[in-house]
XYZ file of C-alpha atoms in Angstrom:
541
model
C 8.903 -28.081 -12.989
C 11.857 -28.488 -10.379
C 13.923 -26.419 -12.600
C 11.179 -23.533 -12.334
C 10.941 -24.334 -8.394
C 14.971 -23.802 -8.336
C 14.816 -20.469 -10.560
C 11.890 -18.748 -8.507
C 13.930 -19.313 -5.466
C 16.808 -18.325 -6.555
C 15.207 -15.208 -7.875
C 13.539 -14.607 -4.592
C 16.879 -15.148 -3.101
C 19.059 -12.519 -4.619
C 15.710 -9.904 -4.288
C 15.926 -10.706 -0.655
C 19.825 -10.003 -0.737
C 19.396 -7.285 -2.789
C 17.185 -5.270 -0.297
C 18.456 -6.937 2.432
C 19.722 -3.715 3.897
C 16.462 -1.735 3.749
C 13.585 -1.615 6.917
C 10.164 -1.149 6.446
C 7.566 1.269 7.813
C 4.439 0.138 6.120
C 1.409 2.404 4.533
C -1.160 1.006 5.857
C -3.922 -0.105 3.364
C -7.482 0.431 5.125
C -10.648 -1.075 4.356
C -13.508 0.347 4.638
C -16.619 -1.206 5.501
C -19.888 0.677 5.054
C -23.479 -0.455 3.544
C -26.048 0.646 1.457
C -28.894 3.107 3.019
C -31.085 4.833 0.616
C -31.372 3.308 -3.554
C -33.396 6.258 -4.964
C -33.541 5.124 -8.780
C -30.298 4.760 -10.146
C -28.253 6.286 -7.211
C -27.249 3.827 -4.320
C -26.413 6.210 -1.040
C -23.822 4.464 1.216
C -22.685 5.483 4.469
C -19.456 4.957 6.198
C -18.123 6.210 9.391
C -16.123 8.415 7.943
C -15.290 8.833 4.024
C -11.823 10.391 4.659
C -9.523 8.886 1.368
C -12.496 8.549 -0.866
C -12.239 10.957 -3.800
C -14.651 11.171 -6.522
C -14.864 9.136 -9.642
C -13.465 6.129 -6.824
C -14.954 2.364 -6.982
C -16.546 0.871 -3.863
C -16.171 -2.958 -3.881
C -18.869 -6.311 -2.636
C -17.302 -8.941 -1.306
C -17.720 -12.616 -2.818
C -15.823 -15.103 -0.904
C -12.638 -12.982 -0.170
C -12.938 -11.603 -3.453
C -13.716 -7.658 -3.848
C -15.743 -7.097 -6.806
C -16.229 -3.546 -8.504
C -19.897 -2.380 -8.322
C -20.612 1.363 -7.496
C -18.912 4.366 -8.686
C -18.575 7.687 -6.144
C -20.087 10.504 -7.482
C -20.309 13.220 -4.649
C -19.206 12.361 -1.222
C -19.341 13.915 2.073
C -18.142 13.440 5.139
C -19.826 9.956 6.166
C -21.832 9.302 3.122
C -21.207 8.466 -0.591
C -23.520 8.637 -3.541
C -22.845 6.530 -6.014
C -23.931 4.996 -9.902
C -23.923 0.704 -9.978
C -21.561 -0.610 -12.599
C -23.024 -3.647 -14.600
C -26.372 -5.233 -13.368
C -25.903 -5.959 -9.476
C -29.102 -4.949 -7.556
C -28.953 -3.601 -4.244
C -30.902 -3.158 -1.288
C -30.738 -1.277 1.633
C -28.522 -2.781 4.307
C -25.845 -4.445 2.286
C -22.412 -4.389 2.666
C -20.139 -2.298 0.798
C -15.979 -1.943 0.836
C -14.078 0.639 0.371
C -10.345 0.715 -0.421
C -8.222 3.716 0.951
C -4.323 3.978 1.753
C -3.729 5.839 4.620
C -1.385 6.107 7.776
C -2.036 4.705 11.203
C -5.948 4.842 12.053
C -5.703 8.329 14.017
C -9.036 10.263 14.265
C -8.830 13.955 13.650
C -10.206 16.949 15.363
C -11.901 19.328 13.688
C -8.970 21.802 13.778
C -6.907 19.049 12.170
C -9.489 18.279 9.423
C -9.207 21.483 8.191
C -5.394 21.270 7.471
C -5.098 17.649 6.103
C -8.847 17.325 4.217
C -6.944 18.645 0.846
C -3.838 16.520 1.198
C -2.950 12.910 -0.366
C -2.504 10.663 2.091
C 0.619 8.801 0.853
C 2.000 12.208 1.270
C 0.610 12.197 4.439
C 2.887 9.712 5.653
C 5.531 10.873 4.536
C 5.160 13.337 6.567
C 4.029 11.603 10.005
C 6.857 8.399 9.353
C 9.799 9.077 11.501
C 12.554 5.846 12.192
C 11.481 3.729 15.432
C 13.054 4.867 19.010
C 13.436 2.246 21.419
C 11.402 1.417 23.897
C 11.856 3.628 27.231
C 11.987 2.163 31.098
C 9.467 -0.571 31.807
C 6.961 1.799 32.821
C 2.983 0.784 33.434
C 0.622 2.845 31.315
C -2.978 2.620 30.235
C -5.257 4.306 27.312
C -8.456 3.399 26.050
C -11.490 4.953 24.006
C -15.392 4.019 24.536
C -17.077 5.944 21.657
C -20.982 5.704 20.943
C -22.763 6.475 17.482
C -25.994 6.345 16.196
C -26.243 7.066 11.981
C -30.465 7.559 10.921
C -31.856 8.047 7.287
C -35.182 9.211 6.881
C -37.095 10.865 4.074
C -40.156 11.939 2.722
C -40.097 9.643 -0.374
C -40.014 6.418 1.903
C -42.237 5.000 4.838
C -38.914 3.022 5.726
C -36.144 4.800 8.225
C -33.091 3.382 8.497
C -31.424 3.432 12.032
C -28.196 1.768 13.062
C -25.842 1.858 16.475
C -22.244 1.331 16.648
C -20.258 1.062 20.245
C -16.397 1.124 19.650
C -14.022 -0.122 22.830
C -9.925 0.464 21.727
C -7.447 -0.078 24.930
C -3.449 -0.118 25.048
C -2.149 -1.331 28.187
C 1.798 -0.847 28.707
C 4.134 -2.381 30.677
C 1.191 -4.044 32.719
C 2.057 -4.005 36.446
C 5.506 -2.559 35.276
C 6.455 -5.938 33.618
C 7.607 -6.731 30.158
C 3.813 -7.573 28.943
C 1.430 -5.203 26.953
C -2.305 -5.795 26.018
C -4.025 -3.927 23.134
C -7.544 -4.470 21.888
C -10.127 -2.588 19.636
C -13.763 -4.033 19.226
C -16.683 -2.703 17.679
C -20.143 -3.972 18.441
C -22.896 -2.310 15.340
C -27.027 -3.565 15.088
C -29.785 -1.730 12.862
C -32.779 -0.916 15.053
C -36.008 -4.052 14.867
C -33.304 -6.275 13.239
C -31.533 -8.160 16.244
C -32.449 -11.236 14.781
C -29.399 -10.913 12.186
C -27.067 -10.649 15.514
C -28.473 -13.707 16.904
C -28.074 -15.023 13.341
C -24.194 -14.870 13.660
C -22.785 -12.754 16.562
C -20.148 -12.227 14.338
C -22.496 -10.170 11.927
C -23.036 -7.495 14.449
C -19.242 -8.000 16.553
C -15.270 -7.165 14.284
C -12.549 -7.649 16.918
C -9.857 -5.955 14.841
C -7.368 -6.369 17.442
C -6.905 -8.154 20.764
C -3.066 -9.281 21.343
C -0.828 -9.711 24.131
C 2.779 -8.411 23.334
C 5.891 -9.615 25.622
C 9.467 -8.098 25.440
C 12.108 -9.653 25.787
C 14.169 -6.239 25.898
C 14.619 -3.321 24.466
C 15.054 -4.903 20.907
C 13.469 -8.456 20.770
C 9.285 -8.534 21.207
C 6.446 -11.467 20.238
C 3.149 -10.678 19.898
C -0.006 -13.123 20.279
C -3.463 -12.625 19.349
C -4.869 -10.713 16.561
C -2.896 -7.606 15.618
C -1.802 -5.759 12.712
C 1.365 -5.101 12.396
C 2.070 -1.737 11.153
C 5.504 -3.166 9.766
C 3.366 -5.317 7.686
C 0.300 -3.781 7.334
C -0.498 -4.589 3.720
C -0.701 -8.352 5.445
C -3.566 -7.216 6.838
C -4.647 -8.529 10.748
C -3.100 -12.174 11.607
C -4.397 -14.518 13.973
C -1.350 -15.961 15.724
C 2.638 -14.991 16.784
C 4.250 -12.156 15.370
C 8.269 -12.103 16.451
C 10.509 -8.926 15.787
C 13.937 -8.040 16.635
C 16.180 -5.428 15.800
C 19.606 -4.256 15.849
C 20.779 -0.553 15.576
C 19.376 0.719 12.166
C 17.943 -3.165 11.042
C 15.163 -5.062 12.399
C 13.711 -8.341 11.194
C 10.714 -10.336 11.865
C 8.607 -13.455 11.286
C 4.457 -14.210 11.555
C 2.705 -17.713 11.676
C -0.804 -17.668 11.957
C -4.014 -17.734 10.459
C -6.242 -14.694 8.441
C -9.680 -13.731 9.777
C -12.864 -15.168 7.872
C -13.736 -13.282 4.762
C -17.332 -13.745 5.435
C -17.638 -12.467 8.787
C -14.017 -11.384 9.773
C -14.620 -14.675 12.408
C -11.605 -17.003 13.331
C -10.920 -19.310 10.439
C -8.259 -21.833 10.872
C -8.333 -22.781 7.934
C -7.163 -19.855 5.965
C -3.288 -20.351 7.398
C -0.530 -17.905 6.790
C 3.517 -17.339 7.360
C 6.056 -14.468 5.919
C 9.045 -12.757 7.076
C 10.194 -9.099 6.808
C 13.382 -7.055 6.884
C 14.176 -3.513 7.039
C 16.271 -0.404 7.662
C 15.718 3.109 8.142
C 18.382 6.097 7.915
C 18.540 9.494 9.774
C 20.217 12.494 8.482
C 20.082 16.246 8.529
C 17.772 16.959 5.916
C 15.149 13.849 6.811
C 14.747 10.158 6.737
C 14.877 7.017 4.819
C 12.858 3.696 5.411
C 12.413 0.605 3.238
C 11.351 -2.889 3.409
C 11.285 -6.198 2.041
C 8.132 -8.754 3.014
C 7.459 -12.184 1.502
C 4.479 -14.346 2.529
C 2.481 -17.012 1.683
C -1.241 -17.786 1.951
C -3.155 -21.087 2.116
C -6.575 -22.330 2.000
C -7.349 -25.786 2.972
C -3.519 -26.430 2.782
C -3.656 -25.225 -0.348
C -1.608 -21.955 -1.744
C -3.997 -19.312 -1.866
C -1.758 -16.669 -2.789
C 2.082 -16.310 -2.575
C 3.744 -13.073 -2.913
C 6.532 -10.355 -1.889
C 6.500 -6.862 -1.530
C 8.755 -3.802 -1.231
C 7.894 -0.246 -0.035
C 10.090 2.764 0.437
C 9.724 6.363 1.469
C 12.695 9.177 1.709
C 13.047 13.343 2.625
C 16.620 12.895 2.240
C 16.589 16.211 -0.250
C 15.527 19.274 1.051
C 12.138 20.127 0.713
C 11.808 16.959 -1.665
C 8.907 13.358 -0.208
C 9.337 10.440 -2.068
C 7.199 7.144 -1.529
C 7.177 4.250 -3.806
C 5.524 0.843 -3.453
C 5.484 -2.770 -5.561
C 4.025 -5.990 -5.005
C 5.061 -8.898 -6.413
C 2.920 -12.420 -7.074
C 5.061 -15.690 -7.208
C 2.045 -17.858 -7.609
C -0.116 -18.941 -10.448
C -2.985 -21.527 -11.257
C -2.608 -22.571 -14.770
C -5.253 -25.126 -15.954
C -5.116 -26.537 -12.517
C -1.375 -26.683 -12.517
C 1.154 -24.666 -10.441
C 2.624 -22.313 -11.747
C 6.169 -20.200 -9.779
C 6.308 -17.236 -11.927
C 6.001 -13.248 -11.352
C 3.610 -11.484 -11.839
C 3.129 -7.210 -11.093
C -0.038 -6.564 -9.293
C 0.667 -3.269 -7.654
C 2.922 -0.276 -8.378
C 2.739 3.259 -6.536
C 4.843 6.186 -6.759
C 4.281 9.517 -5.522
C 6.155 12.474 -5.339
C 5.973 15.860 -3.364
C 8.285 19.249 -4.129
C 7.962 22.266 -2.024
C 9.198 24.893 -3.958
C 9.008 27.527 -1.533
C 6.842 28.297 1.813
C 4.037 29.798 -0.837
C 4.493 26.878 -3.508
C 3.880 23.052 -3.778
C 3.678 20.926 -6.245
C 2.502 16.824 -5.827
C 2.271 13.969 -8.395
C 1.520 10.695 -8.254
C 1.318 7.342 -10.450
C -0.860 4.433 -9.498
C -0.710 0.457 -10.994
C -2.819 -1.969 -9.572
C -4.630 -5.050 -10.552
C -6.760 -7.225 -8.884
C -5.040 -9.726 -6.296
C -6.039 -13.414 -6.729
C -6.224 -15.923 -4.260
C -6.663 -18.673 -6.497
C -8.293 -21.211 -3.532
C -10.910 -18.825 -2.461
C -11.813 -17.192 -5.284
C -11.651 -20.852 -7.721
C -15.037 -19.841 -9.284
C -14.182 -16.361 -10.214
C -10.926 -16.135 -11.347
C -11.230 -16.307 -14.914
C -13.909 -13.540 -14.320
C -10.753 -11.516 -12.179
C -8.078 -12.648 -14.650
C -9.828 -10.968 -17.512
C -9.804 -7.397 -15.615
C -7.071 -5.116 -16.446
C -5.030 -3.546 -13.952
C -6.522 0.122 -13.105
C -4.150 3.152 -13.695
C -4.265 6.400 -12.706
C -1.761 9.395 -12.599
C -2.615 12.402 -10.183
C -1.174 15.726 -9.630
C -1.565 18.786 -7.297
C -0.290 22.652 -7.258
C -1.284 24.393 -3.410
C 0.175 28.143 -3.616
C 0.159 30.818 -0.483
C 0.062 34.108 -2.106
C -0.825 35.527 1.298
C -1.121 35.131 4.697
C -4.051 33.548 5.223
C -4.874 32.649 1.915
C -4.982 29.124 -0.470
C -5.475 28.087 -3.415
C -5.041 24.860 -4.972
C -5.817 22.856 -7.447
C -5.984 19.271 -8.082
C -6.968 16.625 -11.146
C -6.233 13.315 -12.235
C -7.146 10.481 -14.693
C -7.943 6.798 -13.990
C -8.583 4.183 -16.871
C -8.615 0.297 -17.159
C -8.999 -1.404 -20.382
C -12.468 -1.760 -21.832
C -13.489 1.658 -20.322
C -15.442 3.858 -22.610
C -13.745 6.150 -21.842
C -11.444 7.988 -18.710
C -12.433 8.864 -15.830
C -11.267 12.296 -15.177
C -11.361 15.134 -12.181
C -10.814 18.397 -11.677
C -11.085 20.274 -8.383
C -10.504 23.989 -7.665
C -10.818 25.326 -3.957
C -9.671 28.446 -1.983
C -9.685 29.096 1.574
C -9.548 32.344 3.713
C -8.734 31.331 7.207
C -9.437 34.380 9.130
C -12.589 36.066 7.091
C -13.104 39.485 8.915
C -15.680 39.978 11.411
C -16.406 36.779 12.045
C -12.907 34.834 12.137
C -13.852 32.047 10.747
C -12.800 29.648 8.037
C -14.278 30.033 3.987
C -14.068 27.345 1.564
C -15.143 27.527 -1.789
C -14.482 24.724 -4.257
C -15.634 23.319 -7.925
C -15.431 19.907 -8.627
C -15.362 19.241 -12.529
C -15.483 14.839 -13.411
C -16.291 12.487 -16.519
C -16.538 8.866 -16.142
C -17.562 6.308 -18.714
C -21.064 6.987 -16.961
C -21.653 10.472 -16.478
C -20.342 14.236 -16.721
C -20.806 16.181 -13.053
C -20.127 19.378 -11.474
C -20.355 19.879 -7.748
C -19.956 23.146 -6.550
C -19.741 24.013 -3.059
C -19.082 26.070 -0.394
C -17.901 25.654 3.750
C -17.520 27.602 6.270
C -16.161 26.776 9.906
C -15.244 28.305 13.205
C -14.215 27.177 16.541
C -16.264 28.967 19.568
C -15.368 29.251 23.332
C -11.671 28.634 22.869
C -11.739 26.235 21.112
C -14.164 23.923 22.304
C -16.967 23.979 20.119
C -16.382 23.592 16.644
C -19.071 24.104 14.257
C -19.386 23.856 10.198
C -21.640 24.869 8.083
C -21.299 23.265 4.308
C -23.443 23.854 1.013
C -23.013 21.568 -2.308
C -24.905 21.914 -5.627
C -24.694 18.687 -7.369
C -25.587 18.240 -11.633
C -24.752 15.152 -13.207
C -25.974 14.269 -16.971
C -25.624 10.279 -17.421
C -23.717 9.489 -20.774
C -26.128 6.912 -21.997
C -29.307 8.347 -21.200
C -31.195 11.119 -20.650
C -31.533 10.858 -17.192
C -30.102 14.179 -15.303
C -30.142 14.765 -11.421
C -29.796 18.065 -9.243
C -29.197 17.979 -6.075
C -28.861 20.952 -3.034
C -26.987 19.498 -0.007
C -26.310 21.331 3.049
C -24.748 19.887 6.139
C -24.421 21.114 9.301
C -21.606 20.038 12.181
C -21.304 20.789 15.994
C -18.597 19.260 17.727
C -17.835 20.056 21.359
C -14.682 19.031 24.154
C -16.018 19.097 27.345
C -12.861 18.366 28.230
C -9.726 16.826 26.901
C -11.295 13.270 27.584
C -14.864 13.932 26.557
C -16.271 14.719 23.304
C -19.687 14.782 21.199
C -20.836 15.722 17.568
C -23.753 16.105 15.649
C -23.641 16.019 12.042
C -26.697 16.620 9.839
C -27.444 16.695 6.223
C -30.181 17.438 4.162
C -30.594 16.853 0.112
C -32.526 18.363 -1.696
C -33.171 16.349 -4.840
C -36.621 18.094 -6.955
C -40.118 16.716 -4.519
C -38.047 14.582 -2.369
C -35.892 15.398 0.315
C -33.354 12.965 2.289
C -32.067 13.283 5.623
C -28.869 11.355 7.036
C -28.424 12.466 11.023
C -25.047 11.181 12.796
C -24.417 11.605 16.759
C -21.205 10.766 18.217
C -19.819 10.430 22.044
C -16.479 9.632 22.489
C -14.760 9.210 26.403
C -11.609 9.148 26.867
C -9.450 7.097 29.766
């Protein structure tokens, strides 16, 4: 055993000398957190905020403990709503809680405009494209931001007696350089009850409040800072939010940092002292004509009860150093393992990403991507379900994308990919077609029209669809207009469904700090017909 102990750190070691000279700028990993709100036979509806980074023919998890458990498979999605097929014999009912698993940049909410030009792109390649290296810090200089957003999501329908109605209030604040001094604040809380059922918030607050961040931050100067609180740290945001100090310091192109603290509850995302965690990080970035290179090195170590939950490093990298030429690649490493109750320092692969983007010309680009990942074990928590986890196979998936310009104005693209895990039936596989005309004549406005082609071990589907959009009174009232046929034939049985959605959108800018949108959507599915309404106000400070 101490000879094992001796070898893992020594192999740890010379990784962490290895990559010593590389800096990290993190993709962040998102989670999102949505719940069931219409079971019509076999199809579970579930609604999210937003379903940006969901693709069809993707798995939405339950969580167990801190475990995330496969159960429903996306067949159509649209903007804030997902219908999906259960996988194995879970039963569901309205209300419960479902995860989904995106990789994205930076939360950033996007105007309609914006929608329109990243809704088609990956989003690892999207930050490629939105990383730049770090600048330092300017003048101490006192500066304050903040959003107070409103939202109210109903689903009604004729084939029901039951409506479903639920209210979120969001509160995000950075304050700079408070009073002109070296300390910063930053918070974002949300605050979300269903209608008639305030008895689950008096159940556990902590049901109905998520503080994802509230931290104080204090510089020392320009290149030395320590955070306390709850924050996640976008240098390490694959960690996930930690409750406790975060320090960082750098030093012309390096920086290097250390965290002590505690994860939030997996129940209830409450404070949980028990669940303690430490790492440390190191990175580097380059500038040069062309573009930009960051990478980083992370190792950390989870406990639960005092016991190692999960111990593991992990390395990420992204480059435009050629021209015209985005490169992103990802691994994580596991250096812990539970063997028939012993402990176990060895190294296991549990995720591997690598994506790649050419633009060939202004009119031509190509994309491609690999994905490797398995399901993460934290051997403490989960304890009753990891021979269950152990005996998954990792999911893989390769993806690949060709957008071409012929004309101004004009795009066409087309996208497909395959994802399979052993014990599948068979693939699952997808194939999208779209083109856009930007500027349609007469009315200026924006045409989409796109055919989604997939095959799962479950089902063959086609969803074909088409959207149209245009901003009014300079820009300040954006409105959509979207139409989807749906056909799916389940493998197994004989069981078909046809759908007709259409979905409507107004968005309008009072001004450049106030803002409110109505979405509505109607299916169409042959007596029945289900209605999902979502209002948004959003202010500005």
């Amino acid at each position: 055993m101490t000879s094992s102990i001796q070898n893992s750190r020594i192999l740890l070691l010379s990784l962490m000398l290895i990559f010593g000279f590389i800096q990290l700028n993190a993709q962040v990993t998102n989670i999102l957190s949505g719940e069931v709100s219409y079971i019509s036979g076999q199809n579970i509806y579930v609604k999210f905020s937003s379903t940006q980074g969901i693709e069809n023919g993707d798995t939405l998890f339950i969580q167990q403990n801190s475990a995330l458990i496969p159960t429903l498979l996306v067949t159509h999605h649209s903007s804030i709503s997902c219908l999906c097929n259960p996988i194995g014999d879970l039963t569901f009912k309205v209300g419960d809680k479902i995860i989904g698993r995106i990789q994205s940049p930076e939360h950033t909410i996007l105007t309609p405009t914006q929608e329109q030009t990243t809704i088609d792109e990956d989003l690892n390649e999207q930050v490629l494209k939105t990383t730049i290296p770090e600048q330092t810090r300017p003048e101490l200089k006192s500066k304050v931001t903040g959003r107070l957003a409103l939202s109210s999501y109903s689903n009604f329908s004729n084939a029901t007696d039951i409506d479903y109605h639920r209210f979120r209030y969001t509160f995000s604040m950075q304050s700079q350089n408070i009073s002109n001094s070296k300390l910063s604040a930053e918070t974002y809380i949300s605050f979300s009850h269903k209608l008639n059922e305030w008895d689950v918030v008096q159940e556990n607050l902590n049901n109905a409040l998520k503080i994802y961040s509230l931290a104080l931050q204090y510089d020392f100067n320009k290149n030395t800072s320590l955070w306390a609180g709850r924050k996640i740290n976008p240098r390490i945001a694959n960690v996930g939010a930690v409750d406790g100090l975060q320090f960082q310091k750098s030093w012309n192109d390096f920086y290097a940092g250390a965290v002590v603290g505690t994860r939030p509850d997996y129940m209830d995302y409450g404070f949980n002292p028990d669940l303690l965690e430490y790492g440390a990080y190191i990175g580097h970035n380059t500038k040069s004509g062309n573009g930009f290179a960051q990478s980083s090195l992370a190792f950390f170590e989870q406990r639960n009860n005092g016991n190692t939950d999960r111990r593991f490093v992990y390395f990420q990298h992204s480059n435009t150093l050629l021209k015209n030429v985005s490169f992103f690649s990802s691994f994580e490493l596991d250096l812990y393992a539970l063997e028939n109750g012993e402990a176990q320092n060895t190294l296991s692969l549990t995720g591997l990403y690598l994506s790649l983007r050419y633009r060939v010309s202004r009119q031509l680009s190509l994309f491609g991507s690999y994905d490797n990942r398995k399901n993460v074990i934290y051997y403490e928590t989960f304890r009753n379900y990891t021979d269950e986890i152990l005996q998954q196979a990792s999911r893989q998936g390769f993806r690949g994308r060709i957008t071409f310009r012929p004309v101004k104005y004009l795009n066409l693209g087309v996208d497909g990919g395959t994802r399979f895990r052993e014990g599948d039936a068979r693939h699952t596989n997808t194939l999208r077609g779209y083109t856009t005309y930007t500027r349609v004549p007469g009315i200026e406005a924006s045409l989409t029209l796109s055919a989604n082609l997939m095959q799962t071990s479950y089902l063959d589907g086609q969803v074909y669809g088409a959207r149209l959009s245009k901003d009014l009174f300079q820009g300040k009232l954006f409105t959509m207009l979207n139409y989807r046929m749906v056909n799916f034939n389940y493998v197994n049985t004989s069981s078909k469904l046809k759908q007709h959605i259409s979905e409507i959108d107004l968005s309008y800018r009072f001004n450049k700090k106030l803002y409110v949108s109505v979405n509505f959507e109607a299916t169409f599915q042959e007596e029945n017909m289900y209605n999902r309404l979502y209002l948004t106000l959003r202010r500005k400070f």
